[in-house]
Short mmCIF file of C-alpha atoms and ligand atoms in Angstrom, two decimals:
data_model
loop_
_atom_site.label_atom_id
_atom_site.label_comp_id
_atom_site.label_asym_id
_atom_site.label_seq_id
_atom_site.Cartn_x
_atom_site.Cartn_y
_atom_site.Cartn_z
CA UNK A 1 0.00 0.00 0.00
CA UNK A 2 1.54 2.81 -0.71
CA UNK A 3 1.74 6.14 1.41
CA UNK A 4 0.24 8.78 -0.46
CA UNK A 5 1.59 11.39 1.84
CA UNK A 6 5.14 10.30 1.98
CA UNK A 7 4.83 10.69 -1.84
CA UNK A 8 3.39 13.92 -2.02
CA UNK A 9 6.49 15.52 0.66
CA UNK A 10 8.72 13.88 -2.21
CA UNK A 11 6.98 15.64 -5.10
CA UNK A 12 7.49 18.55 -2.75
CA UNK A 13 11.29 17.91 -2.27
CA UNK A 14 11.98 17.48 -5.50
CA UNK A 15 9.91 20.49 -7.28
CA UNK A 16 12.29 22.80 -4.86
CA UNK A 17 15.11 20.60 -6.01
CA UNK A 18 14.60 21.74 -9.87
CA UNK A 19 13.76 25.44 -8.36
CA UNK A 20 16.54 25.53 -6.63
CA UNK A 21 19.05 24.12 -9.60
CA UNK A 22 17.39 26.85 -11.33
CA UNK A 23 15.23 24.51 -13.94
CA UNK A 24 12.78 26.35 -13.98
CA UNK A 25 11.61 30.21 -13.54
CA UNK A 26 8.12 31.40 -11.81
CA UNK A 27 5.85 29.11 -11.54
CA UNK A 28 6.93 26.61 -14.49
CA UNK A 29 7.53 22.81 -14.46
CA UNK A 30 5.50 19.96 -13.37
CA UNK A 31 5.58 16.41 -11.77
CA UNK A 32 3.36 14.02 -11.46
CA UNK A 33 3.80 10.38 -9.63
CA UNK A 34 1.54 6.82 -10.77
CA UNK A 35 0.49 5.73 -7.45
CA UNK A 36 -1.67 2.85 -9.09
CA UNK A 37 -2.90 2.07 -12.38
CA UNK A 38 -5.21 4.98 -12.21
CA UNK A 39 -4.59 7.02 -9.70
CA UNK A 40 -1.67 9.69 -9.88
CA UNK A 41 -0.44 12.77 -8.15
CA UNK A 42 0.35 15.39 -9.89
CA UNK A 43 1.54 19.06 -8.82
CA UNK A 44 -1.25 21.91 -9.35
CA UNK A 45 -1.10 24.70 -12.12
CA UNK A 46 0.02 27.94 -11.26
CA UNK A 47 2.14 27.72 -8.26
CA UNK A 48 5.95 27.50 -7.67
CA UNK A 49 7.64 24.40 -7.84
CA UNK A 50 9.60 25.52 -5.06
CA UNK A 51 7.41 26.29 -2.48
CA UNK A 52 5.01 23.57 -2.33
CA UNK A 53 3.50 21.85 0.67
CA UNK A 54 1.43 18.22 0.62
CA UNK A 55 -2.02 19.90 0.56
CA UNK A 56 -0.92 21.50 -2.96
CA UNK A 57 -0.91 18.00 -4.68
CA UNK A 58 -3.32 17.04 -7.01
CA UNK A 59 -4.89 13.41 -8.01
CA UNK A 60 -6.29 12.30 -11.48
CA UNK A 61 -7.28 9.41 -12.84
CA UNK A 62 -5.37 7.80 -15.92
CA UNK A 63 -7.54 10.89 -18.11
CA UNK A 64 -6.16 13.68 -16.09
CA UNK A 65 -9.60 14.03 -14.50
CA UNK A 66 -9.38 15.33 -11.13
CA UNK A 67 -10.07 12.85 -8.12
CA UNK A 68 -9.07 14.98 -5.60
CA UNK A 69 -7.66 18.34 -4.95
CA UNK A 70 -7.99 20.93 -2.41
CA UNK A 71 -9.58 24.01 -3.11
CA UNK A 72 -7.58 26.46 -4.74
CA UNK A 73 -5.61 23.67 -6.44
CA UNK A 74 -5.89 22.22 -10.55
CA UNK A 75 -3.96 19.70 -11.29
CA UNK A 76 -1.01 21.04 -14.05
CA UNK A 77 -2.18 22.66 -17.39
CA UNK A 78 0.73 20.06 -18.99
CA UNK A 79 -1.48 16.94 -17.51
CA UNK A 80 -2.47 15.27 -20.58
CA UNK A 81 1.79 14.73 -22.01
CA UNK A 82 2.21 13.87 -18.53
CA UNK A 83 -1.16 11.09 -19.04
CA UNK A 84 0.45 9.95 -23.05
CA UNK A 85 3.62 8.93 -21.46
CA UNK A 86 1.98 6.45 -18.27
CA UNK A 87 -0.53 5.54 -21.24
CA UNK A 88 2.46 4.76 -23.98
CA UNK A 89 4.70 3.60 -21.17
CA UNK A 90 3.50 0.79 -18.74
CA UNK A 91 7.00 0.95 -17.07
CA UNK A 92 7.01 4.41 -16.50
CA UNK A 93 6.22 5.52 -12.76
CA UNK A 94 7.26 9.27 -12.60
CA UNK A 95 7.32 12.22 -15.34
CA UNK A 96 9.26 15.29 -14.70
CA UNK A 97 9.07 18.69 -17.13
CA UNK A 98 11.14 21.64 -16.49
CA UNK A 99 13.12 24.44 -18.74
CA UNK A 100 16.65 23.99 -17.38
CA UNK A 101 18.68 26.48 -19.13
CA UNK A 102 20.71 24.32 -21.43
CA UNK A 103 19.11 22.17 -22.63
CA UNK A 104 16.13 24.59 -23.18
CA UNK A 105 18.48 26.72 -25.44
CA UNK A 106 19.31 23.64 -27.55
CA UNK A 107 15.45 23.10 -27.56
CA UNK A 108 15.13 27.09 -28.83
CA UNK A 109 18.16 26.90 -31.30
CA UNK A 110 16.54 23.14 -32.46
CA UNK A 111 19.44 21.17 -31.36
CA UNK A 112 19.36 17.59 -30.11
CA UNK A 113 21.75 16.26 -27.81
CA UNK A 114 23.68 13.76 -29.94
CA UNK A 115 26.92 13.94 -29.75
CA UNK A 116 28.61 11.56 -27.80
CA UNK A 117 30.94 13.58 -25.26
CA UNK A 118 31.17 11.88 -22.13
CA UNK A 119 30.52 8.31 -20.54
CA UNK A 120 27.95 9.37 -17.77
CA UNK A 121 26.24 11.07 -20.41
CA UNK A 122 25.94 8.10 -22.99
CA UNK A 123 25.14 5.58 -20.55
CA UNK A 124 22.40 7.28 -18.65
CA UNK A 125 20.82 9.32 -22.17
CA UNK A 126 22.28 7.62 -25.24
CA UNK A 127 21.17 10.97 -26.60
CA UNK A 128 18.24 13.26 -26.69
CA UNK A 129 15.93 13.87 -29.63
CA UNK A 130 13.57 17.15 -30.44
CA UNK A 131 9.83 16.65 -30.10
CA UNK A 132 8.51 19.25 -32.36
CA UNK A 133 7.00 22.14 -31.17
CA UNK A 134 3.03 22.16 -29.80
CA UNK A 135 0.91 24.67 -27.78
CA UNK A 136 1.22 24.32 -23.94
CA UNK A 137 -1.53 22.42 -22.29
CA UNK A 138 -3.18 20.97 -25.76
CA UNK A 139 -2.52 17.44 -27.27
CA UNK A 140 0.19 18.65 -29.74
CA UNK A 141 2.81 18.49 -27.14
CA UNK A 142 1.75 14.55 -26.36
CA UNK A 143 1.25 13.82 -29.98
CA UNK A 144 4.83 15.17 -30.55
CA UNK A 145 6.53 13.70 -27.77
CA UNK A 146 4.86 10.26 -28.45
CA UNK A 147 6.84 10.25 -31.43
CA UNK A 148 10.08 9.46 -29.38
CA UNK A 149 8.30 7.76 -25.95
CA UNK A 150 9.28 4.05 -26.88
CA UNK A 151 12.78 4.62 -27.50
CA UNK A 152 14.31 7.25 -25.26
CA UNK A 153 13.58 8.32 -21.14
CA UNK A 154 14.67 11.79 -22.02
CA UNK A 155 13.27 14.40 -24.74
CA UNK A 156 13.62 17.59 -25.23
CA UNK A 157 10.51 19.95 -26.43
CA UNK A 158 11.23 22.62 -29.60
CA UNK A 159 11.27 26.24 -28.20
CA UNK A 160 10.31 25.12 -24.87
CA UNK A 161 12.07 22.81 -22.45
CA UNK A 162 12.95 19.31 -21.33
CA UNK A 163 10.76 16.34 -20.95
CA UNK A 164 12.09 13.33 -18.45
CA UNK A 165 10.74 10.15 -17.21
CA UNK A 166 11.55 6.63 -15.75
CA UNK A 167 10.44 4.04 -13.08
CA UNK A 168 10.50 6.49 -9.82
CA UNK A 169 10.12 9.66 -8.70
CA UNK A 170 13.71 10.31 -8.11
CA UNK A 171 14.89 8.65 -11.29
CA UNK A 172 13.10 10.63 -13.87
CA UNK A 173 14.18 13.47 -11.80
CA UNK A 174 18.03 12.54 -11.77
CA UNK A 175 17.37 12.00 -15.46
CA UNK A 176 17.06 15.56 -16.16
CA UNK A 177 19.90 16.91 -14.07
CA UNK A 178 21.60 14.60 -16.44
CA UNK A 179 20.19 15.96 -19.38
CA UNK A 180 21.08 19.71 -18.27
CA UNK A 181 24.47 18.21 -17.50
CA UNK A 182 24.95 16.62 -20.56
CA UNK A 183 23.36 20.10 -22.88
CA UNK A 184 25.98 22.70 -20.54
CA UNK A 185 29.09 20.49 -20.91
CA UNK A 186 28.09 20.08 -25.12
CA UNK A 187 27.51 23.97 -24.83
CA UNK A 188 30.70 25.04 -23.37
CA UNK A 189 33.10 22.54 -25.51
CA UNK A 190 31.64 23.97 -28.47
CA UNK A 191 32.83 27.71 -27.48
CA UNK A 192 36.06 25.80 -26.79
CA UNK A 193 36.32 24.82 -30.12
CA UNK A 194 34.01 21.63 -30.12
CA UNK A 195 34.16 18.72 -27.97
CA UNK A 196 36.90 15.88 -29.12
CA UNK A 197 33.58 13.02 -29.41
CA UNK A 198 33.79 9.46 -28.17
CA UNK A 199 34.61 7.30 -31.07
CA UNK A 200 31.95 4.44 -32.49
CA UNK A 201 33.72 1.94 -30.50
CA UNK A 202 33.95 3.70 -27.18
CA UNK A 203 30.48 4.45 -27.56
CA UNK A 204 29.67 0.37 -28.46
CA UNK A 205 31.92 -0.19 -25.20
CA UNK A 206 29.61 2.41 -23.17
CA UNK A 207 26.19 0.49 -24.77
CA UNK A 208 28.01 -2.62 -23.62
CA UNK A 209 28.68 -1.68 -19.90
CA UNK A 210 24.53 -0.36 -19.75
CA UNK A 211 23.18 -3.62 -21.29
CA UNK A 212 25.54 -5.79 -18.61
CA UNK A 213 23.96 -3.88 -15.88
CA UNK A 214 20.61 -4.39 -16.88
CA UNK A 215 19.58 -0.66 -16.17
CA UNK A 216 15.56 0.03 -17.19
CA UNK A 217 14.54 1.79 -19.39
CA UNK A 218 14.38 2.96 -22.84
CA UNK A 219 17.45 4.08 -24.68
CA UNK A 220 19.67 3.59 -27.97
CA UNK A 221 21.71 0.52 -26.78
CA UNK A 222 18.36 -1.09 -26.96
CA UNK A 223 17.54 -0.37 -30.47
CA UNK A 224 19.00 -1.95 -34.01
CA UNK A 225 18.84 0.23 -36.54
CA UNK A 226 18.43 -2.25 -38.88
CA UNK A 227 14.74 -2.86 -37.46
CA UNK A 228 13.98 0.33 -36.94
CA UNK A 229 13.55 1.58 -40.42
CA UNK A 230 13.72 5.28 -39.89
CA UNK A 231 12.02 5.40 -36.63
CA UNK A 232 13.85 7.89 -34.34
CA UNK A 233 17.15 7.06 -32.56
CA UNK A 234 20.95 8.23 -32.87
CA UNK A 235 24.29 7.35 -32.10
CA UNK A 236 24.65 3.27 -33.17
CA UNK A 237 23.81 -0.12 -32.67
CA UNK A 238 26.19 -2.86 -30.90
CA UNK A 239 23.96 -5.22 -33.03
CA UNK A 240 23.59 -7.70 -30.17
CA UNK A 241 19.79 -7.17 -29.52
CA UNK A 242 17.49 -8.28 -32.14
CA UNK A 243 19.58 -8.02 -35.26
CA UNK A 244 20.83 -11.14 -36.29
CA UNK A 245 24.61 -10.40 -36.28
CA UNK A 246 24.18 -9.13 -39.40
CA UNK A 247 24.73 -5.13 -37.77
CA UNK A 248 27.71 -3.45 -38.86
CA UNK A 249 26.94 -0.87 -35.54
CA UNK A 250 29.15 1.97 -37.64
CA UNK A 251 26.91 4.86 -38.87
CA UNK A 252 28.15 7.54 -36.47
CA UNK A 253 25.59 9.92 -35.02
CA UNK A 254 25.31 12.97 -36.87
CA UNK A 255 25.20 9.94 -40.26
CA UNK A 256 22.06 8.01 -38.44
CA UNK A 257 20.45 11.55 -37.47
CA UNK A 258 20.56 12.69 -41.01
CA UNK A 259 19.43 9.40 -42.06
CA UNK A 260 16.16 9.62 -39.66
CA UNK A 261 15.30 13.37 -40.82
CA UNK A 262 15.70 12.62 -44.80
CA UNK A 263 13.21 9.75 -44.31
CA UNK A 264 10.84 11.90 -42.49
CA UNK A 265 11.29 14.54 -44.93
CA UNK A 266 10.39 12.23 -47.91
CA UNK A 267 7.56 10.82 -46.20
CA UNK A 268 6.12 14.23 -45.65
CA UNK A 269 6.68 15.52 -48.90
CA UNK A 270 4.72 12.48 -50.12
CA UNK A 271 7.69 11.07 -52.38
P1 13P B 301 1.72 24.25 -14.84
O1 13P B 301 1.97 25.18 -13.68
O2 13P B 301 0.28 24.34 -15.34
O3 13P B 301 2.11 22.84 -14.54
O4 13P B 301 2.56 24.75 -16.08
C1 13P B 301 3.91 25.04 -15.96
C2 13P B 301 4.66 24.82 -17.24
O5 13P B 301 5.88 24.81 -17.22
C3 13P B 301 3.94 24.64 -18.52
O6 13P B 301 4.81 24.22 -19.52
#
């Protein structure tokens, strides 16, 4: 059984976490918790992460319908992408959205986080794709982020911030220190010049060491590019999964990120 209120001071704890890392400004963010398979708590719309106490915390129903919340209190306007990824995601237990300040400037300047720069980075992230852009609070945010929900825990949203989740509270949350982590140190190499990358094999090394530990999750060493037929992923594939061998595991990332937009382009364009 679990204790509601222990998990609503930990909601608390962590929304003045990302305040206090500065990930988010005024009363942005959101985090919401799956408590069972539909009930989840959720932080209300309009207040500051930062300052929140275990009578601000909101619960909905796998819809995002409210099933209880004290007066004054709405569960977040960003409830329904919070609702697509529990829905897409059975193994997900904890979403977390903020606008940390690098990795929401990669997000404004349409950058993903592919480049392969350090170890922690690569074996927590793999990398971190775009969704496209969609008006706060409606369903073009889930439809975009949906896009990329099977195959990473980390996403970044176009011109507006970062999107992370996993199987607990503090997980997902960790997950997006990482992905600010990761987006300052790729920032800052590249005014030194550009960051000296991890080479294909390092990287296959890196994929290696995750798989061996058996961490959860959805990320890039899980995926074979040679079944994914220009579904979204980057870096490469240590072919040991579900390709038969037959995986040469050498298209670098910037090569298999190229690869992914040209096919989207073409099916687009209708051609
Ligand atoms: P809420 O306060 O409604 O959760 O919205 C904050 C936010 O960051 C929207 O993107």
């Amino acid at each position: 059984m679990v204790n509601e209120f222990e998990i609503k001071k930990q909601i608390c704890d962590i929304g003045k976490r990302i305040y206090n890392r500065g990930m988010v400004a005024n009363n942005d963010g959101n985090i919401s918790v799956k408590i069972s398979e539909n009930e989840f708590l959720c932080t209300p719309t309009g207040v500051s992460k930062g300052f929140m106490t275990p009578e601000f915390i909101c619960k909905v129903d796998a819809t995002g319908k409210v099933i209880q919340a004290n007066a004054g209190f709405k569960p977040s306007s960003e409830i329904k992408m919070h609702m697509r990824v529990y829905k897409e995601r059975p193994d997900v237990k904890s979403v977390v959205h903020a606008h940390p300040m690098y990795a929401t400037a990669f997000a404004i300047a349409g950058i993903p986080l592919t480049q392969p720069i350090m170890p922690e980075a690569v074996i927590a992230l793999g990398c971190v794709p775009i969704a496209k852009y969609g008006t706060p609070s409606t369903n073009e945010i889930p439809d975009a982020v949906s896009e990329y929900v099977q195959y990473f825990d980390a996403v970044l949203l176009e011109n507006h911030g970062a999107l992370t989740f996993s199987d607990s509270l503090l997980a997902a949350y960790n997950k997006m220190e990482s992905v600010e982590f990761y987006a300052q140190l790729l920032y800052l190499s590249r005014q030194l010049g550009g960051p000296k990358e991890l080479s294909d094999a390092q990287v296959q090394r890196l994929y290696e060491i995750r798989r061996q530990f058996g961490m959860t999750g959805k990320h890039p060493a899980n995926l074979c590019p040679n079944n994914k037929d220009g579904k979204p992923s980057c870096h490469n594939c240590g072919g040991k999964n579900s390709c038969s061998g037959n995986c040469g595991g050498s298209a670098n990332a910037s090569e298999e990120l190229v690869k992914n937009i040209t096919a989207k382009v073409i099916k687009e364009l209708g051609l």
